[in-house]
Amino acid sequence: MTQTRLMNSPTDYEKFGVNPDRIEPWEDARRDDGRPGAFEWWYFDMLLDDGSAVVIIFHDKDAANPDQPMKPYVQIGVTLHSGEYLHENLEPDDGEITFSTEGCDIRMGPHSVAGDLKRYEIEISPVNGLGARLTLESMSSPWRPGTGYIGFGENDKDYFTWLCAVPRGRVHGQLTAKGETRDISGFGYHDHQWGTVPPLMIWNHWFWIRQAYDDYTILVFDLVANADHGYTRYPLVFVQDADGKIVFQGTGELGEVSFEVAVAFPGLILLFAK
């Protein structure tokens, strides 16, 4: 069985230069170098007030084939309130691509995203009648499990990561679909991942669960490694209140936790981690 572990020791924090007590804007910047074997993406999704949904992902390459050279592209997918799905993969010219290492600031030709953990500006120039100009403003606090790294193999040779930059936020702006542009508003989410092994090769399965109320935001990322890694389970979970303060978080042993959260909610039971 190959070793795997959540990288959360003092040595790990020092190695990656991250603060165990707070998340800083540079952590949502370019974290890898696009070398063969490594991949990285910045993921955004939005649930709009009219029932539509938007997903936008900035990739440095196809994560299913990380051994290939860098080939950045942007995905935009829109599910209209009617249920109709629209999608484009947008590949800019090589000379029009930049990734900042100081903060989230990505330019791929006419498409871009820039933000600082609190506010993000996203622009997807319309292609085939599909595009967006959106602002995402965080209503929460960023979170990561330990350093954000899960190591695999001897000396953590390979790794998979998760930085939940915006667990919940307000989104507004303009959406272009089928050539028509309209003003939109709703709620949004953003996370950032990078690694050296394709997710479908290292994980047996996972559950990704999100629920937001007026007073609380709950996120669960419950991952189970494949047989080569002993089906090791990483039950990552956190609960934040309306001010973005952590009410509960867990990354380890399975169990049951019960605690008071509000008058309106006499108790909240979590069956994931403690």
mmCIF file of C-alpha atoms in Angstrom:
data_model
loop_
_atom_site.group_PDB
_atom_site.id
_atom_site.type_symbol
_atom_site.label_atom_id
_atom_site.label_comp_id
_atom_site.label_asym_id
_atom_site.label_seq_id
_atom_site.Cartn_x
_atom_site.Cartn_y
_atom_site.Cartn_z
ATOM 1 C CA MET A 1 0.000 0.000 0.000
ATOM 2 C CA THR A 2 1.336 3.422 -0.981
ATOM 3 C CA GLN A 3 1.517 6.129 1.655
ATOM 4 C CA THR A 4 -0.899 9.052 1.671
ATOM 5 C CA ARG A 5 -1.452 11.810 4.223
ATOM 6 C CA LEU A 6 -2.946 15.219 4.799
ATOM 7 C CA MET A 7 0.017 17.584 4.909
ATOM 8 C CA ASN A 8 -0.610 19.593 8.078
ATOM 9 C CA SER A 9 2.567 19.374 10.182
ATOM 10 C CA PRO A 10 4.650 22.427 11.173
ATOM 11 C CA THR A 11 7.271 21.277 8.661
ATOM 12 C CA ASP A 12 4.633 21.190 5.922
ATOM 13 C CA TYR A 13 3.501 24.746 6.646
ATOM 14 C CA GLU A 14 7.106 25.889 6.506
ATOM 15 C CA LYS A 15 7.750 23.975 3.274
ATOM 16 C CA PHE A 16 4.865 25.626 1.429
ATOM 17 C CA GLY A 17 5.187 28.994 3.133
ATOM 18 C CA VAL A 18 1.555 29.106 4.239
ATOM 19 C CA ASN A 19 0.256 30.473 7.509
ATOM 20 C CA PRO A 20 -1.656 27.925 9.627
ATOM 21 C CA ASP A 21 -3.896 30.684 11.010
ATOM 22 C CA ARG A 22 -4.930 32.590 7.906
ATOM 23 C CA ILE A 23 -5.186 32.351 4.132
ATOM 24 C CA GLU A 24 -3.526 35.064 2.062
ATOM 25 C CA PRO A 25 -4.387 36.331 -1.454
ATOM 26 C CA TRP A 26 -1.200 34.887 -3.026
ATOM 27 C CA GLU A 27 -2.500 31.393 -2.224
ATOM 28 C CA ASP A 28 -5.112 31.848 -4.967
ATOM 29 C CA ALA A 29 -2.409 32.813 -7.479
ATOM 30 C CA ARG A 30 -0.496 30.469 -9.776
ATOM 31 C CA ARG A 31 0.775 27.675 -7.489
ATOM 32 C CA ASP A 32 2.331 25.240 -9.966
ATOM 33 C CA ASP A 33 4.437 25.718 -13.081
ATOM 34 C CA GLY A 34 2.600 23.830 -15.800
ATOM 35 C CA ARG A 35 5.406 21.294 -16.194
ATOM 36 C CA PRO A 36 4.516 17.881 -17.646
ATOM 37 C CA GLY A 37 2.771 15.934 -14.902
ATOM 38 C CA ALA A 38 1.204 18.937 -13.147
ATOM 39 C CA PHE A 39 -2.164 20.626 -13.647
ATOM 40 C CA GLU A 40 -4.080 23.545 -12.139
ATOM 41 C CA TRP A 41 -7.544 25.066 -12.352
ATOM 42 C CA TRP A 42 -9.637 27.894 -10.889
ATOM 43 C CA TYR A 43 -13.316 26.936 -10.605
ATOM 44 C CA PHE A 44 -16.351 29.242 -10.273
ATOM 45 C CA ASP A 45 -20.038 28.444 -10.216
ATOM 46 C CA MET A 46 -23.132 30.579 -9.769
ATOM 47 C CA LEU A 47 -26.792 29.854 -9.065
ATOM 48 C CA LEU A 48 -28.793 32.764 -10.418
ATOM 49 C CA ASP A 49 -32.010 34.210 -9.066
ATOM 50 C CA ASP A 50 -33.906 33.233 -12.232
ATOM 51 C CA GLY A 51 -32.995 29.542 -11.809
ATOM 52 C CA SER A 52 -30.122 29.503 -14.308
ATOM 53 C CA ALA A 53 -26.676 28.147 -13.403
ATOM 54 C CA VAL A 54 -23.216 29.154 -14.643
ATOM 55 C CA VAL A 55 -19.895 27.289 -14.375
ATOM 56 C CA ILE A 56 -16.602 28.912 -15.439
ATOM 57 C CA ILE A 57 -13.227 27.154 -15.116
ATOM 58 C CA PHE A 58 -9.793 28.513 -16.021
ATOM 59 C CA HIS A 59 -7.432 25.585 -16.794
ATOM 60 C CA ASP A 60 -3.718 25.520 -17.514
ATOM 61 C CA LYS A 61 -4.236 22.161 -19.275
ATOM 62 C CA ASP A 62 -6.555 19.162 -19.343
ATOM 63 C CA ALA A 63 -6.284 17.632 -15.839
ATOM 64 C CA ALA A 64 -7.098 14.201 -17.260
ATOM 65 C CA ASN A 65 -3.808 14.311 -19.220
ATOM 66 C CA PRO A 66 -1.339 16.230 -17.037
ATOM 67 C CA ASP A 67 1.741 14.819 -18.791
ATOM 68 C CA GLN A 68 1.037 17.007 -21.807
ATOM 69 C CA PRO A 69 2.566 20.490 -22.170
ATOM 70 C CA MET A 70 0.602 23.492 -21.006
ATOM 71 C CA LYS A 71 -2.456 24.265 -23.118
ATOM 72 C CA PRO A 72 -4.551 26.817 -21.209
ATOM 73 C CA TYR A 73 -8.248 27.142 -21.910
ATOM 74 C CA VAL A 74 -11.455 28.403 -20.320
ATOM 75 C CA GLN A 75 -14.675 26.460 -19.979
ATOM 76 C CA ILE A 76 -18.023 28.184 -19.677
ATOM 77 C CA GLY A 77 -21.227 26.241 -19.216
ATOM 78 C CA VAL A 78 -24.684 27.735 -18.730
ATOM 79 C CA THR A 79 -27.862 25.881 -17.843
ATOM 80 C CA LEU A 80 -30.796 28.157 -18.607
ATOM 81 C CA HIS A 81 -33.889 28.156 -16.417
ATOM 82 C CA SER A 82 -35.591 26.227 -19.225
ATOM 83 C CA GLY A 83 -33.086 23.379 -18.763
ATOM 84 C CA GLU A 84 -31.227 24.056 -22.012
ATOM 85 C CA TYR A 85 -27.446 23.651 -21.654
ATOM 86 C CA LEU A 86 -24.913 25.838 -23.489
ATOM 87 C CA HIS A 87 -21.164 25.225 -23.417
ATOM 88 C CA GLU A 88 -17.911 26.483 -24.945
ATOM 89 C CA ASN A 89 -14.219 25.554 -24.549
ATOM 90 C CA LEU A 90 -12.195 28.678 -25.309
ATOM 91 C CA GLU A 91 -8.520 28.340 -26.295
ATOM 92 C CA PRO A 92 -6.564 31.614 -26.586
ATOM 93 C CA ASP A 93 -3.375 32.107 -28.593
ATOM 94 C CA ASP A 94 -0.167 31.262 -26.706
ATOM 95 C CA GLY A 95 1.049 34.864 -26.682
ATOM 96 C CA GLU A 96 -2.084 36.058 -24.888
ATOM 97 C CA ILE A 97 -1.775 34.015 -21.678
ATOM 98 C CA THR A 98 -0.544 35.232 -18.284
ATOM 99 C CA PHE A 99 -0.782 33.833 -14.740
ATOM 100 C CA SER A 100 0.141 35.994 -11.742
ATOM 101 C CA THR A 101 2.037 34.479 -8.808
ATOM 102 C CA GLU A 102 0.971 37.282 -6.443
ATOM 103 C CA GLY A 103 -2.803 36.870 -6.568
ATOM 104 C CA CYS A 104 -5.581 35.453 -8.695
ATOM 105 C CA ASP A 105 -4.998 37.327 -11.952
ATOM 106 C CA ILE A 106 -5.320 35.221 -15.096
ATOM 107 C CA ARG A 107 -5.484 36.503 -18.668
ATOM 108 C CA MET A 108 -6.312 34.217 -21.565
ATOM 109 C CA GLY A 109 -6.745 36.466 -24.558
ATOM 110 C CA PRO A 110 -10.035 38.368 -24.087
ATOM 111 C CA HIS A 111 -10.999 36.176 -21.120
ATOM 112 C CA SER A 112 -9.840 36.960 -17.588
ATOM 113 C CA VAL A 113 -10.355 36.655 -13.849
ATOM 114 C CA ALA A 114 -8.827 38.745 -11.076
ATOM 115 C CA GLY A 115 -9.540 38.737 -7.358
ATOM 116 C CA ASP A 116 -8.226 38.919 -3.813
ATOM 117 C CA LEU A 117 -10.339 36.369 -1.836
ATOM 118 C CA LYS A 118 -12.937 39.089 -1.203
ATOM 119 C CA ARG A 119 -13.953 40.222 -4.687
ATOM 120 C CA TYR A 120 -13.452 38.691 -8.142
ATOM 121 C CA GLU A 121 -14.018 40.167 -11.587
ATOM 122 C CA ILE A 122 -14.624 37.590 -14.324
ATOM 123 C CA GLU A 123 -14.875 38.382 -18.012
ATOM 124 C CA ILE A 124 -15.596 35.851 -20.745
ATOM 125 C CA SER A 125 -15.748 37.601 -24.094
ATOM 126 C CA PRO A 126 -18.748 36.211 -26.007
ATOM 127 C CA VAL A 127 -18.001 33.377 -28.416
ATOM 128 C CA ASN A 128 -20.827 31.829 -30.425
ATOM 129 C CA GLY A 129 -23.251 33.928 -28.418
ATOM 130 C CA LEU A 130 -22.027 32.780 -24.985
ATOM 131 C CA GLY A 131 -20.124 35.000 -22.536
ATOM 132 C CA ALA A 132 -20.199 36.745 -19.169
ATOM 133 C CA ARG A 133 -19.038 39.784 -17.228
ATOM 134 C CA LEU A 134 -19.503 38.980 -13.546
ATOM 135 C CA THR A 135 -18.516 40.223 -10.096
ATOM 136 C CA LEU A 136 -18.316 37.740 -7.211
ATOM 137 C CA GLU A 137 -18.203 39.265 -3.707
ATOM 138 C CA SER A 138 -17.455 36.914 -0.828
ATOM 139 C CA MET A 139 -19.919 36.592 2.065
ATOM 140 C CA SER A 140 -17.647 34.083 3.811
ATOM 141 C CA SER A 141 -14.016 33.279 4.633
ATOM 142 C CA PRO A 142 -11.551 31.141 2.644
ATOM 143 C CA TRP A 143 -10.711 27.707 4.031
ATOM 144 C CA ARG A 144 -8.230 24.902 3.364
ATOM 145 C CA PRO A 145 -7.511 21.576 5.098
ATOM 146 C CA GLY A 146 -4.076 21.971 6.697
ATOM 147 C CA THR A 147 -1.711 23.349 4.073
ATOM 148 C CA GLY A 148 -4.253 22.441 1.402
ATOM 149 C CA TYR A 149 -2.068 19.547 0.206
ATOM 150 C CA ILE A 150 -2.739 15.804 0.362
ATOM 151 C CA GLY A 151 0.487 13.907 -0.340
ATOM 152 C CA PHE A 152 0.822 10.551 -2.097
ATOM 153 C CA GLY A 153 3.810 8.232 -2.283
ATOM 154 C CA GLU A 154 7.252 8.298 -0.736
ATOM 155 C CA ASN A 155 8.226 11.787 0.432
ATOM 156 C CA ASP A 156 4.843 13.055 -0.813
ATOM 157 C CA LYS A 157 6.100 12.820 -4.391
ATOM 158 C CA ASP A 158 2.608 13.414 -5.753
ATOM 159 C CA TYR A 159 -0.107 15.659 -4.388
ATOM 160 C CA PHE A 160 -3.683 16.839 -4.747
ATOM 161 C CA THR A 161 -4.971 20.087 -3.263
ATOM 162 C CA TRP A 162 -8.051 22.076 -2.324
ATOM 163 C CA LEU A 163 -8.310 25.773 -1.514
ATOM 164 C CA CYS A 164 -11.912 26.855 -0.957
ATOM 165 C CA ALA A 165 -11.420 30.543 -1.695
ATOM 166 C CA VAL A 166 -15.074 31.676 -1.618
ATOM 167 C CA PRO A 167 -17.419 29.216 0.110
ATOM 168 C CA ARG A 168 -20.343 31.550 -0.542
ATOM 169 C CA GLY A 169 -20.658 34.901 -2.261
ATOM 170 C CA ARG A 170 -23.008 37.270 -4.025
ATOM 171 C CA VAL A 171 -22.724 37.508 -7.793
ATOM 172 C CA HIS A 172 -24.010 40.180 -10.158
ATOM 173 C CA GLY A 173 -23.235 41.341 -13.650
ATOM 174 C CA GLN A 174 -24.178 40.431 -17.189
ATOM 175 C CA LEU A 175 -24.636 37.066 -18.873
ATOM 176 C CA THR A 176 -24.735 36.587 -22.630
ATOM 177 C CA ALA A 177 -26.540 33.453 -23.797
ATOM 178 C CA LYS A 178 -27.738 32.666 -27.318
ATOM 179 C CA GLY A 179 -26.493 36.108 -28.311
ATOM 180 C CA GLU A 180 -28.691 37.992 -25.835
ATOM 181 C CA THR A 181 -27.143 39.897 -22.910
ATOM 182 C CA ARG A 182 -29.049 40.421 -19.658
ATOM 183 C CA ASP A 183 -28.374 41.583 -16.124
ATOM 184 C CA ILE A 184 -28.135 38.801 -13.557
ATOM 185 C CA SER A 185 -27.739 38.293 -9.805
ATOM 186 C CA GLY A 186 -27.461 35.306 -7.509
ATOM 187 C CA PHE A 187 -25.021 33.403 -5.333
ATOM 188 C CA GLY A 188 -21.579 32.083 -6.252
ATOM 189 C CA TYR A 189 -18.699 29.832 -5.191
ATOM 190 C CA HIS A 190 -14.986 29.620 -6.048
ATOM 191 C CA ASP A 191 -12.271 27.073 -5.361
ATOM 192 C CA HIS A 192 -8.762 26.441 -6.677
ATOM 193 C CA GLN A 193 -7.012 23.095 -7.152
ATOM 194 C CA TRP A 194 -3.688 21.864 -8.498
ATOM 195 C CA GLY A 195 -1.851 18.567 -8.410
ATOM 196 C CA THR A 196 0.286 15.943 -10.090
ATOM 197 C CA VAL A 197 -2.137 13.042 -10.445
ATOM 198 C CA PRO A 198 -5.428 13.071 -12.374
ATOM 199 C CA PRO A 199 -8.315 12.951 -9.882
ATOM 200 C CA LEU A 200 -9.863 9.873 -11.489
ATOM 201 C CA MET A 201 -6.572 7.976 -11.110
ATOM 202 C CA ILE A 202 -5.932 8.722 -7.427
ATOM 203 C CA TRP A 203 -9.451 8.780 -5.934
ATOM 204 C CA ASN A 204 -11.839 5.857 -5.739
ATOM 205 C CA HIS A 205 -14.734 8.259 -5.249
ATOM 206 C CA TRP A 206 -15.732 11.470 -3.509
ATOM 207 C CA PHE A 207 -18.765 13.396 -2.322
ATOM 208 C CA TRP A 208 -18.826 17.170 -2.679
ATOM 209 C CA ILE A 209 -21.668 18.776 -0.751
ATOM 210 C CA ARG A 210 -22.570 22.425 -0.228
ATOM 211 C CA GLN A 211 -25.482 24.004 1.590
ATOM 212 C CA ALA A 212 -26.014 27.648 2.501
ATOM 213 C CA TYR A 213 -28.592 29.225 4.792
ATOM 214 C CA ASP A 214 -29.014 32.853 5.811
ATOM 215 C CA ASP A 215 -26.940 32.220 8.940
ATOM 216 C CA TYR A 216 -24.661 29.300 8.046
ATOM 217 C CA THR A 217 -22.647 27.838 5.183
ATOM 218 C CA ILE A 218 -21.737 24.130 5.181
ATOM 219 C CA LEU A 219 -19.186 22.466 2.911
ATOM 220 C CA VAL A 220 -18.175 18.817 2.752
ATOM 221 C CA PHE A 221 -15.499 17.311 0.504
ATOM 222 C CA ASP A 222 -15.415 13.635 1.467
ATOM 223 C CA LEU A 223 -12.671 11.895 -0.541
ATOM 224 C CA VAL A 224 -11.686 8.220 -0.582
ATOM 225 C CA ALA A 225 -8.368 7.219 -2.160
ATOM 226 C CA ASN A 226 -8.060 4.246 -4.498
ATOM 227 C CA ALA A 227 -7.051 0.677 -3.593
ATOM 228 C CA ASP A 228 -3.326 1.392 -4.049
ATOM 229 C CA HIS A 229 -3.650 3.897 -1.207
ATOM 230 C CA GLY A 230 -5.710 1.680 1.082
ATOM 231 C CA TYR A 231 -9.015 3.454 0.460
ATOM 232 C CA THR A 232 -7.806 6.134 2.869
ATOM 233 C CA ARG A 233 -10.613 8.549 3.622
ATOM 234 C CA TYR A 234 -10.321 12.320 3.957
ATOM 235 C CA PRO A 235 -13.608 13.666 5.360
ATOM 236 C CA LEU A 236 -13.060 17.404 4.952
ATOM 237 C CA VAL A 237 -15.850 19.548 6.395
ATOM 238 C CA PHE A 238 -16.413 23.026 7.760
ATOM 239 C CA VAL A 239 -19.299 25.204 8.927
ATOM 240 C CA GLN A 240 -19.169 29.012 8.908
ATOM 241 C CA ASP A 241 -21.613 31.497 10.393
ATOM 242 C CA ALA A 242 -22.962 34.575 8.614
ATOM 243 C CA ASP A 243 -19.801 36.514 9.492
ATOM 244 C CA GLY A 244 -17.522 33.856 7.986
ATOM 245 C CA LYS A 245 -16.331 32.611 11.385
ATOM 246 C CA ILE A 246 -15.610 28.913 11.690
ATOM 247 C CA VAL A 247 -18.233 27.174 13.851
ATOM 248 C CA PHE A 248 -16.870 23.705 13.175
ATOM 249 C CA GLN A 249 -14.161 22.129 11.027
ATOM 250 C CA GLY A 250 -12.757 18.650 10.656
ATOM 251 C CA THR A 251 -10.279 16.741 8.531
ATOM 252 C CA GLY A 252 -9.762 13.493 10.411
ATOM 253 C CA GLU A 253 -11.552 10.775 12.287
ATOM 254 C CA LEU A 254 -15.129 9.906 11.436
ATOM 255 C CA GLY A 255 -17.629 10.457 14.185
ATOM 256 C CA GLU A 256 -20.680 12.358 15.299
ATOM 257 C CA VAL A 257 -20.685 15.922 16.540
ATOM 258 C CA SER A 258 -23.626 17.814 18.003
ATOM 259 C CA PHE A 259 -23.587 21.483 18.935
ATOM 260 C CA GLU A 260 -25.883 24.463 19.329
ATOM 261 C CA VAL A 261 -25.755 26.871 16.416
ATOM 262 C CA ALA A 262 -28.713 29.245 16.745
ATOM 263 C CA VAL A 263 -32.107 29.674 18.307
ATOM 264 C CA ALA A 264 -33.675 28.942 14.945
ATOM 265 C CA PHE A 265 -31.633 25.737 14.661
ATOM 266 C CA PRO A 266 -31.698 23.921 18.034
ATOM 267 C CA GLY A 267 -28.942 21.550 16.982
ATOM 268 C CA LEU A 268 -26.871 20.559 14.004
ATOM 269 C CA ILE A 269 -25.633 17.005 13.580
ATOM 270 C CA LEU A 270 -22.635 16.263 11.388
ATOM 271 C CA LEU A 271 -21.633 12.713 10.574
ATOM 272 C CA PHE A 272 -18.347 13.438 8.844
ATOM 273 C CA ALA A 273 -15.380 14.462 10.933
ATOM 274 C CA LYS A 274 -14.169 15.645 14.304
#
